[in-house]
GROMACS .gro file of C-alpha atoms in nm:
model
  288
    1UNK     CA    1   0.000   0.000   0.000
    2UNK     CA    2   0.139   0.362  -0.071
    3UNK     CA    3   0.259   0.508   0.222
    4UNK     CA    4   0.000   0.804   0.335
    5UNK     CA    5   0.156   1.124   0.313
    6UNK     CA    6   0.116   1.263   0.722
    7UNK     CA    7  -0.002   1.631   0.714
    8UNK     CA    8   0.151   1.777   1.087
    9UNK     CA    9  -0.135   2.062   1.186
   10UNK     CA   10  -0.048   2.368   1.292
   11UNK     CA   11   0.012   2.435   1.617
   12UNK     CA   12  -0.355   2.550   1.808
   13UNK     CA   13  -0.294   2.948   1.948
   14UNK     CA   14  -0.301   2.968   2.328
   15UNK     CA   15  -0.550   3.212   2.402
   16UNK     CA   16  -0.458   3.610   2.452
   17UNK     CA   17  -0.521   3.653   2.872
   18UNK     CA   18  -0.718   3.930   2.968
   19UNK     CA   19  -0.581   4.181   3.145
   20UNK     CA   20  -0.546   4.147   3.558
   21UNK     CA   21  -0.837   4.403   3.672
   22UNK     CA   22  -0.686   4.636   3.957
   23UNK     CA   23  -1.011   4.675   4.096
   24UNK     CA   24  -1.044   5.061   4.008
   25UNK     CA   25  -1.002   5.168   3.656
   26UNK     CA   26  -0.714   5.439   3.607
   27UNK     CA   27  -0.868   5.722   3.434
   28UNK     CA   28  -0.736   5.873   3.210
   29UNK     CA   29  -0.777   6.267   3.324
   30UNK     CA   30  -0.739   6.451   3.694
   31UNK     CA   31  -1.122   6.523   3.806
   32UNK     CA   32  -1.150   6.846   3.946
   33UNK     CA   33  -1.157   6.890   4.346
   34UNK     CA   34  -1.518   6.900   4.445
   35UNK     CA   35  -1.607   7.230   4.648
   36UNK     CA   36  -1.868   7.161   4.916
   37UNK     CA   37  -2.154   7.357   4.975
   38UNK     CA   38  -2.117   7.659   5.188
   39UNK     CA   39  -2.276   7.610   5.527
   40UNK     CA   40  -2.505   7.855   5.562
   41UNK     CA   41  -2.578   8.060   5.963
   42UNK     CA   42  -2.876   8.089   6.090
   43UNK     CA   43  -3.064   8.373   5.928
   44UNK     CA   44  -3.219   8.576   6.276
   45UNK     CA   45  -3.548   8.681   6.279
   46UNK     CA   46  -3.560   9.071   6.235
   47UNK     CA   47  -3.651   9.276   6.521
   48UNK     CA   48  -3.890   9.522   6.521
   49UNK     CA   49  -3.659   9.816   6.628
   50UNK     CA   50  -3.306   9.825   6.632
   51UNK     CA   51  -3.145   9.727   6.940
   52UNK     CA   52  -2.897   9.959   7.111
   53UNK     CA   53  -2.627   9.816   7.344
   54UNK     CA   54  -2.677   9.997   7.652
   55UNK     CA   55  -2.322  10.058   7.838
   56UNK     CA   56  -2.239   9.846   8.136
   57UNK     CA   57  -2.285  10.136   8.413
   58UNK     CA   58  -2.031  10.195   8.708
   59UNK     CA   59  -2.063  10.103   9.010
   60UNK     CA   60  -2.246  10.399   9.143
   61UNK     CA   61  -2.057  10.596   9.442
   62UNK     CA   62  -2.112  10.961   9.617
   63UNK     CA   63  -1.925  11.285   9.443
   64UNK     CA   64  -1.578  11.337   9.625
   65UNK     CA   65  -1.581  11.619   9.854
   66UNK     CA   66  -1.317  11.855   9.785
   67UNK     CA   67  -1.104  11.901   9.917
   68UNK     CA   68  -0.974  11.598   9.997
   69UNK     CA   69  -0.773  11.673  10.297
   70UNK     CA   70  -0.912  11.639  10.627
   71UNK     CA   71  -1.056  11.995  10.789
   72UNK     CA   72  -0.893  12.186  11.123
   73UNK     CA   73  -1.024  12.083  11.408
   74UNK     CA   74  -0.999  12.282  11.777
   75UNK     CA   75  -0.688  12.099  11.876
   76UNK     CA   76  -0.584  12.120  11.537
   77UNK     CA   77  -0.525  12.507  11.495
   78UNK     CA   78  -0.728  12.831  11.548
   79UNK     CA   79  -1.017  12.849  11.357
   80UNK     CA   80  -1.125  13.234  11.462
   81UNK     CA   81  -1.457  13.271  11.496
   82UNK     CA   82  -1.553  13.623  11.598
   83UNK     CA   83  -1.963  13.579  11.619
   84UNK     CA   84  -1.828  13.405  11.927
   85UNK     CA   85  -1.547  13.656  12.082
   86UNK     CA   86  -1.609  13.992  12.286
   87UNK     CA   87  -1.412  14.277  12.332
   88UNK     CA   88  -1.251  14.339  12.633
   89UNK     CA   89  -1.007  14.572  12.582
   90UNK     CA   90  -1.048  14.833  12.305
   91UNK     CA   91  -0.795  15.119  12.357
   92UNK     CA   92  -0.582  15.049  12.024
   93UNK     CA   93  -0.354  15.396  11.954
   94UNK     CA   94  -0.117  15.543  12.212
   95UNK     CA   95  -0.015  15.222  12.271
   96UNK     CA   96  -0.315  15.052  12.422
   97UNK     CA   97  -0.477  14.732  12.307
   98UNK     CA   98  -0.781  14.589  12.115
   99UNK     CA   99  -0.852  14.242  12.245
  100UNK     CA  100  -1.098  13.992  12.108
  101UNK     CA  101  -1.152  13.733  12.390
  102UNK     CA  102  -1.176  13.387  12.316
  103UNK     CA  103  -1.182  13.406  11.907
  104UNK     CA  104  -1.104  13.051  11.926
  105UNK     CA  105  -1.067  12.753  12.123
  106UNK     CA  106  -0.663  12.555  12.142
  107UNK     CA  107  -0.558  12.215  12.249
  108UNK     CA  108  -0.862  12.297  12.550
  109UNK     CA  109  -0.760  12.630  12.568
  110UNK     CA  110  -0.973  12.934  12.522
  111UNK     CA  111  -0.788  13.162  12.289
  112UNK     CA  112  -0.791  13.576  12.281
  113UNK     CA  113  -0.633  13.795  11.982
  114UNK     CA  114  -0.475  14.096  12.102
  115UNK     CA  115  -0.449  14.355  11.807
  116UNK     CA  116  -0.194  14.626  11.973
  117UNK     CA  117   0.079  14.886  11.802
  118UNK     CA  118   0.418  14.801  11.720
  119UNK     CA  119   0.618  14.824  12.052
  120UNK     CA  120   0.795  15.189  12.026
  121UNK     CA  121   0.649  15.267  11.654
  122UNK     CA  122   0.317  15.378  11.746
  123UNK     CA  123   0.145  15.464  11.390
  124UNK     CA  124  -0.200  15.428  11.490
  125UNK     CA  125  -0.460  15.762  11.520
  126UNK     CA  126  -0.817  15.600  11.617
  127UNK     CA  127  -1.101  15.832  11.359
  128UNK     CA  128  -1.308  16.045  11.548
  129UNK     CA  129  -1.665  15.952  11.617
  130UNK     CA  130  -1.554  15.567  11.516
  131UNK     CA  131  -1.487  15.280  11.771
  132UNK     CA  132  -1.317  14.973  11.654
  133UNK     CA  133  -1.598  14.686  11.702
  134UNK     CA  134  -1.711  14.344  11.632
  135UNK     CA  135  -1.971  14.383  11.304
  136UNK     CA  136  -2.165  14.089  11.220
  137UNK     CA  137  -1.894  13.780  11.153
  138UNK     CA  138  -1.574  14.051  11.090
  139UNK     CA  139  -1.324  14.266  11.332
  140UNK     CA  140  -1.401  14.593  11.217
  141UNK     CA  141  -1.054  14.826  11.223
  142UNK     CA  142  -1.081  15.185  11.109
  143UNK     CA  143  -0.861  15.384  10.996
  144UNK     CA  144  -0.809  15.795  10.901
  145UNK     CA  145  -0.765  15.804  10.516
  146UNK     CA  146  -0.451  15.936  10.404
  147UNK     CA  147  -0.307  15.715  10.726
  148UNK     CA  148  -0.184  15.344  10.800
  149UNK     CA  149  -0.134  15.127  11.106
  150UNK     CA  150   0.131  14.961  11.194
  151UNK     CA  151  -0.012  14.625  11.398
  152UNK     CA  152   0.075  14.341  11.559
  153UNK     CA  153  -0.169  14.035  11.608
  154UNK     CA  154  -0.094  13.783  11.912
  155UNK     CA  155  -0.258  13.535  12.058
  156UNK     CA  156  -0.283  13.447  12.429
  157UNK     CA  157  -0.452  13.212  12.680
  158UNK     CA  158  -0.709  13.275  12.956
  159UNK     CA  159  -0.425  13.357  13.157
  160UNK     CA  160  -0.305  13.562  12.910
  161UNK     CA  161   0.013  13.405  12.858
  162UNK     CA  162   0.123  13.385  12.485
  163UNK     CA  163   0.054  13.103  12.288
  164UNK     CA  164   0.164  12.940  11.929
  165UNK     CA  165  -0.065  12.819  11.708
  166UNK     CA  166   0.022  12.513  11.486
  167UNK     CA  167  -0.211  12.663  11.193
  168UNK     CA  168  -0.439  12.960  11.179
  169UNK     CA  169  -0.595  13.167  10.861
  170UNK     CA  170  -0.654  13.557  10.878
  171UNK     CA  171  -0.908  13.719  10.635
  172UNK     CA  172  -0.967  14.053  10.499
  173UNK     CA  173  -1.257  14.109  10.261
  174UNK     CA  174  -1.368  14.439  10.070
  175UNK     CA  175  -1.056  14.549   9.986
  176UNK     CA  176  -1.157  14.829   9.706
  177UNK     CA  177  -1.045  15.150   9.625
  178UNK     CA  178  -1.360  15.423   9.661
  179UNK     CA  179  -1.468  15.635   9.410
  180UNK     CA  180  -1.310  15.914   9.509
  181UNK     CA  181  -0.955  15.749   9.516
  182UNK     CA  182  -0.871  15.629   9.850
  183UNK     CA  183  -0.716  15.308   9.812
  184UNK     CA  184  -0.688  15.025  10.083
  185UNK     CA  185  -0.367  14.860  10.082
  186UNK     CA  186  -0.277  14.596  10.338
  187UNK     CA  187   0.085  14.445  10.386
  188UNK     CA  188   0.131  14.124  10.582
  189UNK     CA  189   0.334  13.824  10.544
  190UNK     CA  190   0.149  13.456  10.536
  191UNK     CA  191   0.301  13.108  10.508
  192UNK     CA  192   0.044  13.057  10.246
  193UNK     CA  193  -0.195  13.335  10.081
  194UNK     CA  194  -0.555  13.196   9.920
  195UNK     CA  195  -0.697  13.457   9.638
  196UNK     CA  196  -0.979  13.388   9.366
  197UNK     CA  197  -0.856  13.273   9.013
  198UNK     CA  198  -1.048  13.610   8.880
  199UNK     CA  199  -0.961  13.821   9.160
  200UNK     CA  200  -0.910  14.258   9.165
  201UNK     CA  201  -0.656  14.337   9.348
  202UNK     CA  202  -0.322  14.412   9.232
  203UNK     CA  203  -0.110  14.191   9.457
  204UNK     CA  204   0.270  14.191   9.460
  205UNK     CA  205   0.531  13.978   9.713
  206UNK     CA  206   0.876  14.064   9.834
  207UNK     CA  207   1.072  13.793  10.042
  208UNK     CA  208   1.182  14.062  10.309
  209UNK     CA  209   0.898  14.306  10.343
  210UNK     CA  210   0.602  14.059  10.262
  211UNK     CA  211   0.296  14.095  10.081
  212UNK     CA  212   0.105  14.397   9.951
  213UNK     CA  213  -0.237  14.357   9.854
  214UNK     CA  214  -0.405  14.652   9.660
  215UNK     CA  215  -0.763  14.711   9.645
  216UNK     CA  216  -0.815  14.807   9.288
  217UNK     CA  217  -1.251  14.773   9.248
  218UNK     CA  218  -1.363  15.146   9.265
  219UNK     CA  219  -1.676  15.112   9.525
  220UNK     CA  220  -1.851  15.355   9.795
  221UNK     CA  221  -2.050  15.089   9.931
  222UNK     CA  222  -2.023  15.057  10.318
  223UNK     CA  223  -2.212  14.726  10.299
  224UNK     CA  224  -2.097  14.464  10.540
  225UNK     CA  225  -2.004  14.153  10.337
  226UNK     CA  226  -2.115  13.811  10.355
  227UNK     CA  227  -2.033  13.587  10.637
  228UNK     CA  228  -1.657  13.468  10.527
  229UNK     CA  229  -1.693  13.128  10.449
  230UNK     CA  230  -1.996  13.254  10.238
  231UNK     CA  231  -1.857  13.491   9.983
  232UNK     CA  232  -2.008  13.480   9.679
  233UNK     CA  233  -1.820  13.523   9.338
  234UNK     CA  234  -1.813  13.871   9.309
  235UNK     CA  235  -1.733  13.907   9.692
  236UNK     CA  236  -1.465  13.671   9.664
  237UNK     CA  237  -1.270  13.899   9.392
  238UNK     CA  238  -1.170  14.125   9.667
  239UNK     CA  239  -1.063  13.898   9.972
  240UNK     CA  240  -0.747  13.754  10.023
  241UNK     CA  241  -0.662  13.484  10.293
  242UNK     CA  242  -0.331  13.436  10.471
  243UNK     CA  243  -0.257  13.087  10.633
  244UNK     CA  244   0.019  13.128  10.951
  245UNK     CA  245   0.182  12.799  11.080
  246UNK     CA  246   0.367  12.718  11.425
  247UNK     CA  247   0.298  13.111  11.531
  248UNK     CA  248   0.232  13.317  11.827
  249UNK     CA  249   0.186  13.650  11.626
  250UNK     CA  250   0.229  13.843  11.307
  251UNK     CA  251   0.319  14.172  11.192
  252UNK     CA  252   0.031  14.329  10.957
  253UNK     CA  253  -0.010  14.761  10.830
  254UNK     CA  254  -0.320  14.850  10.739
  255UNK     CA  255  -0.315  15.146  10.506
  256UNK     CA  256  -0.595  15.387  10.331
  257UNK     CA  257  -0.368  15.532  10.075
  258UNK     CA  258  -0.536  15.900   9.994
  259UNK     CA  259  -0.832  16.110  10.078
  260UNK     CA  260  -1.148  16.033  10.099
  261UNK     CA  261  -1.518  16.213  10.179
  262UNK     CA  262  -1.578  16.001  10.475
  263UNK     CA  263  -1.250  16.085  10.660
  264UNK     CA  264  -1.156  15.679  10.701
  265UNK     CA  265  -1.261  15.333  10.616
  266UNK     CA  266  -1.319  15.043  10.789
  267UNK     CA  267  -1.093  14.670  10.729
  268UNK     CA  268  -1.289  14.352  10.747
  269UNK     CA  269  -1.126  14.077  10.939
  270UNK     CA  270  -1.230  13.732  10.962
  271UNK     CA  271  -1.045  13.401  11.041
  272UNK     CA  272  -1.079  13.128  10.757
  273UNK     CA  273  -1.262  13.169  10.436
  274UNK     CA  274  -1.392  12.956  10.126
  275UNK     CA  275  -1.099  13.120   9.954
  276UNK     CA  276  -0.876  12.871  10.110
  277UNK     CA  277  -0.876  12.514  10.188
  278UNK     CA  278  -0.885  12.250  10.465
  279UNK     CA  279  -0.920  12.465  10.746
  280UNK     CA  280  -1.337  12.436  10.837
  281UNK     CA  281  -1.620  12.332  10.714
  282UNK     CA  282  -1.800  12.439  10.479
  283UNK     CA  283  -1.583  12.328  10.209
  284UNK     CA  284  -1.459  12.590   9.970
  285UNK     CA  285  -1.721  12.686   9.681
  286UNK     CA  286  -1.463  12.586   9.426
  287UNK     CA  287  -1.242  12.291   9.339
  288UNK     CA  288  -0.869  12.410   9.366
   0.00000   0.00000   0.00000
């Protein structure tokens, strides 16, 4: 038999695997970020009329009397008070005394001021028909026109021994220059001198002869003032306080520079005043 002729097949493909799946298909492009939704706040319900913050108050406390430092008391200093005193003595010129018992009271002591001349300089003429008194609140002292006084104010005890005072004040009010040109001048010589911020008198200071205080306010009134720790505003333009510490007495000239109608004028004199401060109650009618 012929010999068949063997035909080899060709060899079967293997099949083409599919690709191993990751799970997630790549893509082929970057997506965008996603931006979430804004949250929105509450929306509030309107009110019916705007609402004002009020401001958180204080807490609430009583004005600050002023001043702040504590007031003289009786065993503090002097605080003269001549609706109290009486004269016992009133013989001022040639030498003689005006005395003004128990103007104030001392450590327990009642205290006199003795108003008398210089000792061998006697400058003092008393006017005629005039007599040197207590007025109201003030020590009235006249004196001619055209003429000044040269005094010395002391204090002493009931027994009449002197005495220093740790503080004292000294007031004169109405110092004003009259119409007809007399001028009151006053010299003295304070630790400490109180005047009003819009005062009228023309006031100069020298270390060895003291102060001179100048009534400049043209006036014929012979009114007597205001008690002296109640001056009003206007009154207050012509006073001046003087404030004397650790002393026993004090050197002051009294002066009515030029003539006048009336032949003399009288100078107020108190003790304290609401021109100056911490020395009695009331308190002074201005903040310093």
């Amino acid at each position: 038999f012929p010999t068949p002729e063997i035909v080899t097949p060709e060899p079967t493909p293997l099949p083409t695997p599919a690709p191993i799946s990751t799970g997630t298909p790549t893509p082929s492009f970057t997506p965008e970020p996603t931006t979430p939704e804004p949250t929105n706040f509450p929306t509030p319900e309107p009110s019916a009329e705007p609402t004002t913050s009020e401001p958180t108050a204080g807490p609430t406390q009583n004005p600050t009397s002023y001043p702040t430092c504590k007031p003289v008391y009786e065993n503090d200093g002097c605080i003269m008070d001549f609706t109290k005193a009486t004269i016992t003595e009133n013989d001022l010129g040639n030498e003689g005394k005006l005395v003004f018992k128990d103007v104030c009271t001392y450590m327990g002591k009642k205290v006199s001021l003795v108003v008398s001349e210089i000792e061998g300089t006697p400058t003092y003429t008393q006017p005629s028909s005039t007599t040197n008194e207590i007025i109201q609140d003030y020590a009235a002292i006249y004196v001619n026109c055209d003429e000044k006084a040269e005094l010395q104010f002391s204090f002493i005890d009931s027994n009449k021994n002197p005495i220093s005072i740790s503080i004292y004040d000294i007031t004169f009010v109405d110092v004003k220059k009259t119409t007809d040109g007399s001028q009151q001048i006053i010299n003295f010589m304070p630790a400490k001198r109180f005047e009003d911020d819009f005062t009228s008198l023309d006031i100069t200071t020298n270390t060895n002869t003291g102060t001179e205080i100048k009534g400049t306010l043209k006036s014929d009134s012979t009114a007597v003032p205001n008690p002296p720790t109640k001056l009003t505003s206007e009154e207050l333009k012509y006073a001046v306080t003087g404030r004397y510490q650790n002393s026993q007495s004090t050197l002051v000239r009294l002066e009515n520079k030029g003539n006048c109608n009336a032949g003399y004028r009288a100078f107020y004199i108190a003790g304290t005043s609401n021109l100056a401060d911490c020395m009695a109650q009331p308190w002074p009618s201005k903040e310093p």
